């Protein structure tokens, strides 16, 4: 008698429509150092940054996303990392209040855009870097702290949106924003599917890891090598997952689980310590 081994069947994934905000890196450079990736003494190539960003922009348009653009401002080289510009859910835009003075003017600039585009803007009382540290997973908000967003911003987030906020402690300075250590794969799961994430275990302290293991037993565990190219800093519509093209093992794992990984090269923007997700702010009406 021969035994045939069952081939695991990857679940059917469904893409859902996204509306996002991006900022062309016309003034991108690395002129200060606020994270370990940044080396102001090394040259950057702004036109290459724009070219690589345009591939990401085009990728989103091809996926049918509605991509809104905010005008870049000279002298704000990190403004390309739109994820830090705020957090938008239920038509409410919770403004950002940046940790470092170099980025502080970005907060009001993004709030002006939200106001002009019909969002109910909440001026922040506490230090927070928007969707860099706040991730919507199912009905819960995962919130990072340790390097940028302050813990009192987690309370503010919870009282604005009336949802559960799960605070997580980041411990590795290279993964200073939550969106560098966690990728949301199924943000608003369809009936029958569960919200899922991918993450880098070593980016978190033990209590936070225990929370992640308990809430997401089926999470994709990403290795150090893929995390080191900011592979986790990716953006999913529930089926298509736009990731760093160099994150090969992550790509393989996504495919095995029925997602459609799409690799893009943002090597120039990596010099500022950001990747795909950093350049992407989701707008949820
Ligand atoms: N240079 C920027 C900073 O350190 C990079 C921000 C990356 N953004 C993100 N959402 N992880 O603030």
PDB file of C-alpha atoms and ligand atoms in Angstrom:
ATOM      1  CA  UNK A   1       0.000   0.000   0.000  1.00  0.00           C
ATOM      2  CA  UNK A   2       1.371   3.422  -0.883  1.00  0.00           C
ATOM      3  CA  UNK A   3       0.702   6.472   1.176  1.00  0.00           C
ATOM      4  CA  UNK A   4       0.361   9.728  -0.695  1.00  0.00           C
ATOM      5  CA  UNK A   5       1.287  12.783   1.191  1.00  0.00           C
ATOM      6  CA  UNK A   6      -1.281  15.536   1.147  1.00  0.00           C
ATOM      7  CA  UNK A   7      -0.065  18.724  -0.466  1.00  0.00           C
ATOM      8  CA  UNK A   8      -1.108  21.662   1.671  1.00  0.00           C
ATOM      9  CA  UNK A   9      -3.545  23.850  -0.194  1.00  0.00           C
ATOM     10  CA  UNK A  10      -2.914  27.562   0.111  1.00  0.00           C
ATOM     11  CA  UNK A  11      -6.067  29.473   0.999  1.00  0.00           C
ATOM     12  CA  UNK A  12      -7.806  31.650  -1.575  1.00  0.00           C
ATOM     13  CA  UNK A  13      -6.762  35.247  -1.032  1.00  0.00           C
ATOM     14  CA  UNK A  14      -8.813  38.213  -2.110  1.00  0.00           C
ATOM     15  CA  UNK A  15      -7.493  41.659  -2.942  1.00  0.00           C
ATOM     16  CA  UNK A  16      -9.472  44.616  -1.703  1.00  0.00           C
ATOM     17  CA  UNK A  17      -9.376  48.152  -3.065  1.00  0.00           C
ATOM     18  CA  UNK A  18      -6.997  50.607  -1.385  1.00  0.00           C
ATOM     19  CA  UNK A  19      -6.723  54.357  -1.214  1.00  0.00           C
ATOM     20  CA  UNK A  20      -3.290  55.613  -0.241  1.00  0.00           C
ATOM     21  CA  UNK A  21      -1.241  58.782   0.064  1.00  0.00           C
ATOM     22  CA  UNK A  22       2.325  59.108  -1.256  1.00  0.00           C
ATOM     23  CA  UNK A  23       4.940  61.863  -1.535  1.00  0.00           C
ATOM     24  CA  UNK A  24       7.406  62.045  -4.444  1.00  0.00           C
ATOM     25  CA  UNK A  25      10.996  62.173  -3.114  1.00  0.00           C
ATOM     26  CA  UNK A  26      11.961  65.319  -5.066  1.00  0.00           C
ATOM     27  CA  UNK A  27      13.937  66.618  -2.077  1.00  0.00           C
ATOM     28  CA  UNK A  28      15.123  63.294  -0.690  1.00  0.00           C
ATOM     29  CA  UNK A  29      18.623  63.107   0.715  1.00  0.00           C
ATOM     30  CA  UNK A  30      20.299  62.022   3.944  1.00  0.00           C
ATOM     31  CA  UNK A  31      21.482  65.169   5.707  1.00  0.00           C
ATOM     32  CA  UNK A  32      21.003  64.127   9.344  1.00  0.00           C
ATOM     33  CA  UNK A  33      21.042  60.876  11.285  1.00  0.00           C
ATOM     34  CA  UNK A  34      17.986  59.857  13.319  1.00  0.00           C
ATOM     35  CA  UNK A  35      18.202  56.102  12.766  1.00  0.00           C
ATOM     36  CA  UNK A  36      21.110  53.661  12.290  1.00  0.00           C
ATOM     37  CA  UNK A  37      20.477  53.305   8.548  1.00  0.00           C
ATOM     38  CA  UNK A  38      21.277  56.957   7.862  1.00  0.00           C
ATOM     39  CA  UNK A  39      24.843  58.048   7.001  1.00  0.00           C
ATOM     40  CA  UNK A  40      24.894  61.757   6.096  1.00  0.00           C
ATOM     41  CA  UNK A  41      28.565  61.460   5.091  1.00  0.00           C
ATOM     42  CA  UNK A  42      27.628  59.085   2.227  1.00  0.00           C
ATOM     43  CA  UNK A  43      26.240  60.449  -1.041  1.00  0.00           C
ATOM     44  CA  UNK A  44      22.629  59.920  -2.115  1.00  0.00           C
ATOM     45  CA  UNK A  45      21.151  60.063  -5.595  1.00  0.00           C
ATOM     46  CA  UNK A  46      17.861  61.962  -5.568  1.00  0.00           C
ATOM     47  CA  UNK A  47      17.031  61.209  -9.202  1.00  0.00           C
ATOM     48  CA  UNK A  48      17.519  57.474  -8.577  1.00  0.00           C
ATOM     49  CA  UNK A  49      15.291  57.752  -5.507  1.00  0.00           C
ATOM     50  CA  UNK A  50      12.601  59.358  -7.671  1.00  0.00           C
ATOM     51  CA  UNK A  51      12.963  56.659 -10.340  1.00  0.00           C
ATOM     52  CA  UNK A  52      12.654  53.838  -7.809  1.00  0.00           C
ATOM     53  CA  UNK A  53       9.729  55.565  -6.093  1.00  0.00           C
ATOM     54  CA  UNK A  54       7.991  55.905  -9.470  1.00  0.00           C
ATOM     55  CA  UNK A  55       8.158  52.143  -9.943  1.00  0.00           C
ATOM     56  CA  UNK A  56       6.382  51.729  -6.605  1.00  0.00           C
ATOM     57  CA  UNK A  57       3.827  54.383  -7.569  1.00  0.00           C
ATOM     58  CA  UNK A  58       3.182  52.656 -10.893  1.00  0.00           C
ATOM     59  CA  UNK A  59       2.914  49.265  -9.176  1.00  0.00           C
ATOM     60  CA  UNK A  60       0.127  50.619  -6.968  1.00  0.00           C
ATOM     61  CA  UNK A  61      -1.673  52.199  -9.938  1.00  0.00           C
ATOM     62  CA  UNK A  62      -1.452  48.889 -11.813  1.00  0.00           C
ATOM     63  CA  UNK A  63      -3.022  47.173  -8.806  1.00  0.00           C
ATOM     64  CA  UNK A  64      -5.963  49.546  -9.183  1.00  0.00           C
ATOM     65  CA  UNK A  65      -5.272  51.541  -6.043  1.00  0.00           C
ATOM     66  CA  UNK A  66      -6.418  55.122  -5.722  1.00  0.00           C
ATOM     67  CA  UNK A  67      -3.103  56.927  -5.131  1.00  0.00           C
ATOM     68  CA  UNK A  68      -3.264  60.478  -3.791  1.00  0.00           C
ATOM     69  CA  UNK A  69      -0.175  62.685  -3.741  1.00  0.00           C
ATOM     70  CA  UNK A  70       0.981  65.332  -1.303  1.00  0.00           C
ATOM     71  CA  UNK A  71       3.429  67.985  -2.558  1.00  0.00           C
ATOM     72  CA  UNK A  72       6.964  67.474  -1.267  1.00  0.00           C
ATOM     73  CA  UNK A  73       8.520  70.406   0.599  1.00  0.00           C
ATOM     74  CA  UNK A  74      12.101  71.509   0.081  1.00  0.00           C
ATOM     75  CA  UNK A  75      14.171  71.040   3.231  1.00  0.00           C
ATOM     76  CA  UNK A  76      12.085  68.061   4.434  1.00  0.00           C
ATOM     77  CA  UNK A  77      14.064  65.152   2.947  1.00  0.00           C
ATOM     78  CA  UNK A  78      12.148  62.480   4.897  1.00  0.00           C
ATOM     79  CA  UNK A  79       8.712  63.625   3.742  1.00  0.00           C
ATOM     80  CA  UNK A  80       8.729  60.766   1.191  1.00  0.00           C
ATOM     81  CA  UNK A  81       8.028  58.446   4.124  1.00  0.00           C
ATOM     82  CA  UNK A  82       4.326  59.282   4.063  1.00  0.00           C
ATOM     83  CA  UNK A  83       3.420  56.538   6.540  1.00  0.00           C
ATOM     84  CA  UNK A  84       4.739  58.811   9.278  1.00  0.00           C
ATOM     85  CA  UNK A  85       2.494  61.694   8.240  1.00  0.00           C
ATOM     86  CA  UNK A  86      -0.429  60.537  10.367  1.00  0.00           C
ATOM     87  CA  UNK A  87      -2.898  57.735  10.906  1.00  0.00           C
ATOM     88  CA  UNK A  88      -6.213  57.682   9.042  1.00  0.00           C
ATOM     89  CA  UNK A  89      -9.228  55.555   9.921  1.00  0.00           C
ATOM     90  CA  UNK A  90     -13.016  56.145   9.952  1.00  0.00           C
ATOM     91  CA  UNK A  91     -12.410  59.417   8.096  1.00  0.00           C
ATOM     92  CA  UNK A  92     -10.466  60.709  11.117  1.00  0.00           C
ATOM     93  CA  UNK A  93      -6.848  61.753  10.616  1.00  0.00           C
ATOM     94  CA  UNK A  94      -4.837  61.609  13.806  1.00  0.00           C
ATOM     95  CA  UNK A  95      -1.920  63.951  13.115  1.00  0.00           C
ATOM     96  CA  UNK A  96       1.722  63.097  13.686  1.00  0.00           C
ATOM     97  CA  UNK A  97       3.986  64.804  16.194  1.00  0.00           C
ATOM     98  CA  UNK A  98       7.546  63.827  15.349  1.00  0.00           C
ATOM     99  CA  UNK A  99      10.213  62.776  17.824  1.00  0.00           C
ATOM    100  CA  UNK A 100      13.095  64.637  16.185  1.00  0.00           C
ATOM    101  CA  UNK A 101      13.065  68.368  15.350  1.00  0.00           C
ATOM    102  CA  UNK A 102      14.309  67.647  11.813  1.00  0.00           C
ATOM    103  CA  UNK A 103      10.952  66.088  10.926  1.00  0.00           C
ATOM    104  CA  UNK A 104       8.582  68.154  13.075  1.00  0.00           C
ATOM    105  CA  UNK A 105       7.381  70.477  10.262  1.00  0.00           C
ATOM    106  CA  UNK A 106       6.013  67.426   8.433  1.00  0.00           C
ATOM    107  CA  UNK A 107       3.248  67.034  11.030  1.00  0.00           C
ATOM    108  CA  UNK A 108       1.388  70.284  10.165  1.00  0.00           C
ATOM    109  CA  UNK A 109       2.097  69.823   6.430  1.00  0.00           C
ATOM    110  CA  UNK A 110       0.301  66.459   6.417  1.00  0.00           C
ATOM    111  CA  UNK A 111      -2.500  67.789   8.638  1.00  0.00           C
ATOM    112  CA  UNK A 112      -3.102  70.586   6.106  1.00  0.00           C
ATOM    113  CA  UNK A 113      -3.421  67.978   3.377  1.00  0.00           C
ATOM    114  CA  UNK A 114      -5.876  65.901   5.431  1.00  0.00           C
ATOM    115  CA  UNK A 115      -7.995  69.000   6.173  1.00  0.00           C
ATOM    116  CA  UNK A 116      -7.997  70.087   2.535  1.00  0.00           C
ATOM    117  CA  UNK A 117      -9.134  66.604   1.532  1.00  0.00           C
ATOM    118  CA  UNK A 118     -12.095  66.409   3.882  1.00  0.00           C
ATOM    119  CA  UNK A 119     -10.719  64.398   6.800  1.00  0.00           C
ATOM    120  CA  UNK A 120     -11.624  65.180  10.386  1.00  0.00           C
ATOM    121  CA  UNK A 121      -8.173  66.134  11.702  1.00  0.00           C
ATOM    122  CA  UNK A 122      -7.198  65.545  15.309  1.00  0.00           C
ATOM    123  CA  UNK A 123      -4.181  67.598  16.328  1.00  0.00           C
ATOM    124  CA  UNK A 124      -1.950  65.271  18.381  1.00  0.00           C
ATOM    125  CA  UNK A 125      -1.274  65.917  22.037  1.00  0.00           C
ATOM    126  CA  UNK A 126       1.458  63.304  22.240  1.00  0.00           C
ATOM    127  CA  UNK A 127       4.522  62.317  20.252  1.00  0.00           C
ATOM    128  CA  UNK A 128       3.637  59.796  17.549  1.00  0.00           C
ATOM    129  CA  UNK A 129       4.823  58.941  14.043  1.00  0.00           C
ATOM    130  CA  UNK A 130       1.545  57.862  12.502  1.00  0.00           C
ATOM    131  CA  UNK A 131       1.244  54.662  10.569  1.00  0.00           C
ATOM    132  CA  UNK A 132       4.929  54.029  11.071  1.00  0.00           C
ATOM    133  CA  UNK A 133       3.965  52.859  14.558  1.00  0.00           C
ATOM    134  CA  UNK A 134       0.199  52.242  14.341  1.00  0.00           C
ATOM    135  CA  UNK A 135      -1.086  49.279  12.353  1.00  0.00           C
ATOM    136  CA  UNK A 136      -4.720  48.242  11.909  1.00  0.00           C
ATOM    137  CA  UNK A 137      -5.059  44.457  12.058  1.00  0.00           C
ATOM    138  CA  UNK A 138      -8.650  43.260  11.982  1.00  0.00           C
ATOM    139  CA  UNK A 139     -10.407  45.317  14.645  1.00  0.00           C
ATOM    140  CA  UNK A 140      -7.319  45.950  16.742  1.00  0.00           C
ATOM    141  CA  UNK A 141      -4.674  48.622  16.526  1.00  0.00           C
ATOM    142  CA  UNK A 142      -1.121  47.427  17.075  1.00  0.00           C
ATOM    143  CA  UNK A 143       0.980  50.281  18.440  1.00  0.00           C
ATOM    144  CA  UNK A 144       4.773  50.401  18.678  1.00  0.00           C
ATOM    145  CA  UNK A 145       6.837  52.186  21.298  1.00  0.00           C
ATOM    146  CA  UNK A 146      10.454  52.271  22.386  1.00  0.00           C
ATOM    147  CA  UNK A 147      12.059  54.559  19.819  1.00  0.00           C
ATOM    148  CA  UNK A 148       9.529  56.980  18.351  1.00  0.00           C
ATOM    149  CA  UNK A 149       5.848  57.017  19.319  1.00  0.00           C
ATOM    150  CA  UNK A 150       5.324  57.672  23.045  1.00  0.00           C
ATOM    151  CA  UNK A 151       3.143  55.387  25.138  1.00  0.00           C
ATOM    152  CA  UNK A 152       0.664  58.185  25.890  1.00  0.00           C
ATOM    153  CA  UNK A 153      -0.001  58.403  22.145  1.00  0.00           C
ATOM    154  CA  UNK A 154      -1.298  54.827  22.347  1.00  0.00           C
ATOM    155  CA  UNK A 155      -3.958  56.002  24.822  1.00  0.00           C
ATOM    156  CA  UNK A 156      -4.763  58.955  22.597  1.00  0.00           C
ATOM    157  CA  UNK A 157      -5.129  56.601  19.617  1.00  0.00           C
ATOM    158  CA  UNK A 158      -7.496  54.364  21.591  1.00  0.00           C
ATOM    159  CA  UNK A 159      -9.696  57.221  22.731  1.00  0.00           C
ATOM    160  CA  UNK A 160      -9.922  58.734  19.234  1.00  0.00           C
ATOM    161  CA  UNK A 161     -10.946  55.512  17.493  1.00  0.00           C
ATOM    162  CA  UNK A 162     -12.621  53.614  20.316  1.00  0.00           C
ATOM    163  CA  UNK A 163     -10.786  50.413  19.411  1.00  0.00           C
ATOM    164  CA  UNK A 164      -8.552  48.038  21.237  1.00  0.00           C
ATOM    165  CA  UNK A 165      -4.926  49.197  21.217  1.00  0.00           C
ATOM    166  CA  UNK A 166      -2.212  46.590  21.699  1.00  0.00           C
ATOM    167  CA  UNK A 167       1.077  48.187  22.779  1.00  0.00           C
ATOM    168  CA  UNK A 168       4.257  46.452  21.619  1.00  0.00           C
ATOM    169  CA  UNK A 169       7.821  47.226  22.713  1.00  0.00           C
ATOM    170  CA  UNK A 170      10.492  47.545  20.036  1.00  0.00           C
ATOM    171  CA  UNK A 171      14.026  46.825  21.236  1.00  0.00           C
ATOM    172  CA  UNK A 172      16.320  46.942  18.186  1.00  0.00           C
ATOM    173  CA  UNK A 173      17.242  50.464  16.998  1.00  0.00           C
ATOM    174  CA  UNK A 174      17.409  49.248  13.377  1.00  0.00           C
ATOM    175  CA  UNK A 175      13.708  48.379  13.610  1.00  0.00           C
ATOM    176  CA  UNK A 176      12.622  51.592  15.243  1.00  0.00           C
ATOM    177  CA  UNK A 177       9.146  51.850  13.744  1.00  0.00           C
ATOM    178  CA  UNK A 178       6.563  49.093  14.105  1.00  0.00           C
ATOM    179  CA  UNK A 179       6.174  48.921  10.316  1.00  0.00           C
ATOM    180  CA  UNK A 180       9.820  47.831  10.005  1.00  0.00           C
ATOM    181  CA  UNK A 181       9.177  44.820  12.270  1.00  0.00           C
ATOM    182  CA  UNK A 182       5.609  43.792  11.378  1.00  0.00           C
ATOM    183  CA  UNK A 183       3.880  43.465   8.014  1.00  0.00           C
ATOM    184  CA  UNK A 184       0.090  43.379   7.985  1.00  0.00           C
ATOM    185  CA  UNK A 185      -0.934  40.717   5.477  1.00  0.00           C
ATOM    186  CA  UNK A 186      -4.707  40.602   5.873  1.00  0.00           C
ATOM    187  CA  UNK A 187      -5.668  43.993   7.228  1.00  0.00           C
ATOM    188  CA  UNK A 188      -9.446  43.667   7.054  1.00  0.00           C
ATOM    189  CA  UNK A 189     -10.048  39.985   6.554  1.00  0.00           C
ATOM    190  CA  UNK A 190     -13.041  38.755   4.607  1.00  0.00           C
ATOM    191  CA  UNK A 191     -15.489  36.521   6.359  1.00  0.00           C
ATOM    192  CA  UNK A 192     -13.903  33.191   7.104  1.00  0.00           C
ATOM    193  CA  UNK A 193     -10.312  34.484   7.010  1.00  0.00           C
ATOM    194  CA  UNK A 194      -8.402  35.663  10.016  1.00  0.00           C
ATOM    195  CA  UNK A 195      -6.287  38.759  10.269  1.00  0.00           C
ATOM    196  CA  UNK A 196      -2.667  37.835   9.876  1.00  0.00           C
ATOM    197  CA  UNK A 197       0.753  39.404  10.069  1.00  0.00           C
ATOM    198  CA  UNK A 198       4.416  38.683   9.404  1.00  0.00           C
ATOM    199  CA  UNK A 199       7.067  39.749  11.917  1.00  0.00           C
ATOM    200  CA  UNK A 200      10.665  39.647  13.069  1.00  0.00           C
ATOM    201  CA  UNK A 201      10.716  38.096  16.570  1.00  0.00           C
ATOM    202  CA  UNK A 202      14.040  39.620  17.666  1.00  0.00           C
ATOM    203  CA  UNK A 203      12.663  43.144  17.201  1.00  0.00           C
ATOM    204  CA  UNK A 204      10.419  42.725  20.272  1.00  0.00           C
ATOM    205  CA  UNK A 205      10.845  42.191  23.997  1.00  0.00           C
ATOM    206  CA  UNK A 206       9.557  38.958  25.580  1.00  0.00           C
ATOM    207  CA  UNK A 207       6.176  40.247  26.816  1.00  0.00           C
ATOM    208  CA  UNK A 208       5.393  41.705  23.381  1.00  0.00           C
ATOM    209  CA  UNK A 209       6.480  38.478  21.687  1.00  0.00           C
ATOM    210  CA  UNK A 210       4.139  36.517  23.929  1.00  0.00           C
ATOM    211  CA  UNK A 211       1.277  38.758  22.803  1.00  0.00           C
ATOM    212  CA  UNK A 212       2.149  38.302  19.134  1.00  0.00           C
ATOM    213  CA  UNK A 213       2.443  34.521  19.453  1.00  0.00           C
ATOM    214  CA  UNK A 214      -0.900  34.298  21.189  1.00  0.00           C
ATOM    215  CA  UNK A 215      -2.821  36.600  18.860  1.00  0.00           C
ATOM    216  CA  UNK A 216      -1.253  35.413  15.581  1.00  0.00           C
ATOM    217  CA  UNK A 217      -0.303  31.742  15.947  1.00  0.00           C
ATOM    218  CA  UNK A 218      -0.227  31.416  12.170  1.00  0.00           C
ATOM    219  CA  UNK A 219       2.003  34.453  11.522  1.00  0.00           C
ATOM    220  CA  UNK A 220       4.768  34.396   8.943  1.00  0.00           C
ATOM    221  CA  UNK A 221       8.117  34.532  10.744  1.00  0.00           C
ATOM    222  CA  UNK A 222      10.607  36.564   8.765  1.00  0.00           C
ATOM    223  CA  UNK A 223      14.339  35.930   9.069  1.00  0.00           C
ATOM    224  CA  UNK A 224      17.057  38.443   9.998  1.00  0.00           C
ATOM    225  CA  UNK A 225      18.405  38.589   6.455  1.00  0.00           C
ATOM    226  CA  UNK A 226      15.087  39.632   4.936  1.00  0.00           C
ATOM    227  CA  UNK A 227      14.389  42.044   7.786  1.00  0.00           C
ATOM    228  CA  UNK A 228      17.800  43.643   7.162  1.00  0.00           C
ATOM    229  CA  UNK A 229      16.640  44.799   3.716  1.00  0.00           C
ATOM    230  CA  UNK A 230      13.431  46.101   5.338  1.00  0.00           C
ATOM    231  CA  UNK A 231      11.527  43.187   3.829  1.00  0.00           C
ATOM    232  CA  UNK A 232       8.814  43.544   6.451  1.00  0.00           C
ATOM    233  CA  UNK A 233       8.229  47.104   5.432  1.00  0.00           C
ATOM    234  CA  UNK A 234       5.694  45.965   2.833  1.00  0.00           C
ATOM    235  CA  UNK A 235       2.147  46.719   1.792  1.00  0.00           C
ATOM    236  CA  UNK A 236      -0.613  44.162   1.250  1.00  0.00           C
ATOM    237  CA  UNK A 237      -4.109  44.473  -0.202  1.00  0.00           C
ATOM    238  CA  UNK A 238      -5.007  41.038   1.101  1.00  0.00           C
ATOM    239  CA  UNK A 239      -3.634  39.210  -1.947  1.00  0.00           C
ATOM    240  CA  UNK A 240      -0.906  41.305  -3.562  1.00  0.00           C
ATOM    241  CA  UNK A 241       1.949  42.055  -1.213  1.00  0.00           C
ATOM    242  CA  UNK A 242       4.420  44.681  -2.414  1.00  0.00           C
ATOM    243  CA  UNK A 243       7.774  43.880  -0.821  1.00  0.00           C
ATOM    244  CA  UNK A 244      11.492  44.612  -1.130  1.00  0.00           C
ATOM    245  CA  UNK A 245      12.712  42.524  -4.080  1.00  0.00           C
ATOM    246  CA  UNK A 246      15.716  41.354  -2.056  1.00  0.00           C
ATOM    247  CA  UNK A 247      13.557  39.678   0.625  1.00  0.00           C
ATOM    248  CA  UNK A 248      13.699  36.255  -1.028  1.00  0.00           C
ATOM    249  CA  UNK A 249      12.674  33.950   1.809  1.00  0.00           C
ATOM    250  CA  UNK A 250       9.765  36.222   2.736  1.00  0.00           C
ATOM    251  CA  UNK A 251       8.718  36.134  -0.924  1.00  0.00           C
ATOM    252  CA  UNK A 252       8.805  32.324  -0.886  1.00  0.00           C
ATOM    253  CA  UNK A 253       6.766  32.111   2.303  1.00  0.00           C
ATOM    254  CA  UNK A 254       4.145  34.514   0.951  1.00  0.00           C
ATOM    255  CA  UNK A 255       3.782  32.500  -2.241  1.00  0.00           C
ATOM    256  CA  UNK A 256       3.393  29.261  -0.276  1.00  0.00           C
ATOM    257  CA  UNK A 257       0.516  30.846   1.609  1.00  0.00           C
ATOM    258  CA  UNK A 258      -1.351  31.954  -1.469  1.00  0.00           C
ATOM    259  CA  UNK A 259      -0.301  35.597  -1.608  1.00  0.00           C
ATOM    260  CA  UNK A 260       1.108  37.291  -4.674  1.00  0.00           C
ATOM    261  CA  UNK A 261       4.387  38.967  -3.666  1.00  0.00           C
ATOM    262  CA  UNK A 262       5.536  41.786  -5.959  1.00  0.00           C
ATOM    263  CA  UNK A 263       9.167  42.831  -5.483  1.00  0.00           C
ATOM    264  CA  UNK A 264      10.338  46.416  -5.903  1.00  0.00           C
ATOM    265  CA  UNK A 265      13.816  47.877  -5.405  1.00  0.00           C
ATOM    266  CA  UNK A 266      13.928  50.966  -3.188  1.00  0.00           C
ATOM    267  CA  UNK A 267      17.658  50.729  -2.379  1.00  0.00           C
ATOM    268  CA  UNK A 268      18.073  54.509  -2.448  1.00  0.00           C
ATOM    269  CA  UNK A 269      15.265  55.130   0.035  1.00  0.00           C
ATOM    270  CA  UNK A 270      16.731  52.417   2.244  1.00  0.00           C
ATOM    271  CA  UNK A 271      19.607  54.865   2.850  1.00  0.00           C
ATOM    272  CA  UNK A 272      17.118  56.929   4.861  1.00  0.00           C
ATOM    273  CA  UNK A 273      15.934  53.860   6.733  1.00  0.00           C
ATOM    274  CA  UNK A 274      12.667  53.361   4.874  1.00  0.00           C
ATOM    275  CA  UNK A 275      11.073  50.965   2.407  1.00  0.00           C
ATOM    276  CA  UNK A 276       7.792  50.194   0.663  1.00  0.00           C
ATOM    277  CA  UNK A 277       5.454  50.687   3.620  1.00  0.00           C
ATOM    278  CA  UNK A 278       7.198  53.857   4.803  1.00  0.00           C
ATOM    279  CA  UNK A 279       6.312  55.430   1.451  1.00  0.00           C
ATOM    280  CA  UNK A 280       2.650  54.431   1.794  1.00  0.00           C
ATOM    281  CA  UNK A 281      -0.040  55.924   4.053  1.00  0.00           C
ATOM    282  CA  UNK A 282      -3.417  54.231   3.906  1.00  0.00           C
ATOM    283  CA  UNK A 283      -6.472  56.490   3.765  1.00  0.00           C
ATOM    284  CA  UNK A 284      -9.574  54.871   5.246  1.00  0.00           C
ATOM    285  CA  UNK A 285     -12.852  56.785   4.984  1.00  0.00           C
TER     286      UNK A 285
HETATM  287  N1  LIG B   1      14.514  58.688   7.977  1.00  0.00           N
HETATM  288  C1  LIG B   1      13.185  58.429   8.435  1.00  0.00           C
HETATM  289  C2  LIG B   1      13.158  58.459   9.961  1.00  0.00           C
HETATM  290  O1  LIG B   1      14.083  57.969  10.545  1.00  0.00           O
HETATM  291  C3  LIG B   1      12.690  57.103   7.927  1.00  0.00           C
HETATM  292  C4  LIG B   1      11.253  56.843   8.266  1.00  0.00           C
HETATM  293  C5  LIG B   1      10.786  55.477   7.848  1.00  0.00           C
HETATM  294  N2  LIG B   1       9.391  55.359   7.971  1.00  0.00           N
HETATM  295  C6  LIG B   1       8.728  54.290   8.444  1.00  0.00           C
HETATM  296  N3  LIG B   1       7.434  54.322   8.377  1.00  0.00           N
HETATM  297  N4  LIG B   1       9.341  53.284   8.993  1.00  0.00           N
HETATM  298  O2  LIG B   1      12.248  58.970  10.561  1.00  0.00           O
END
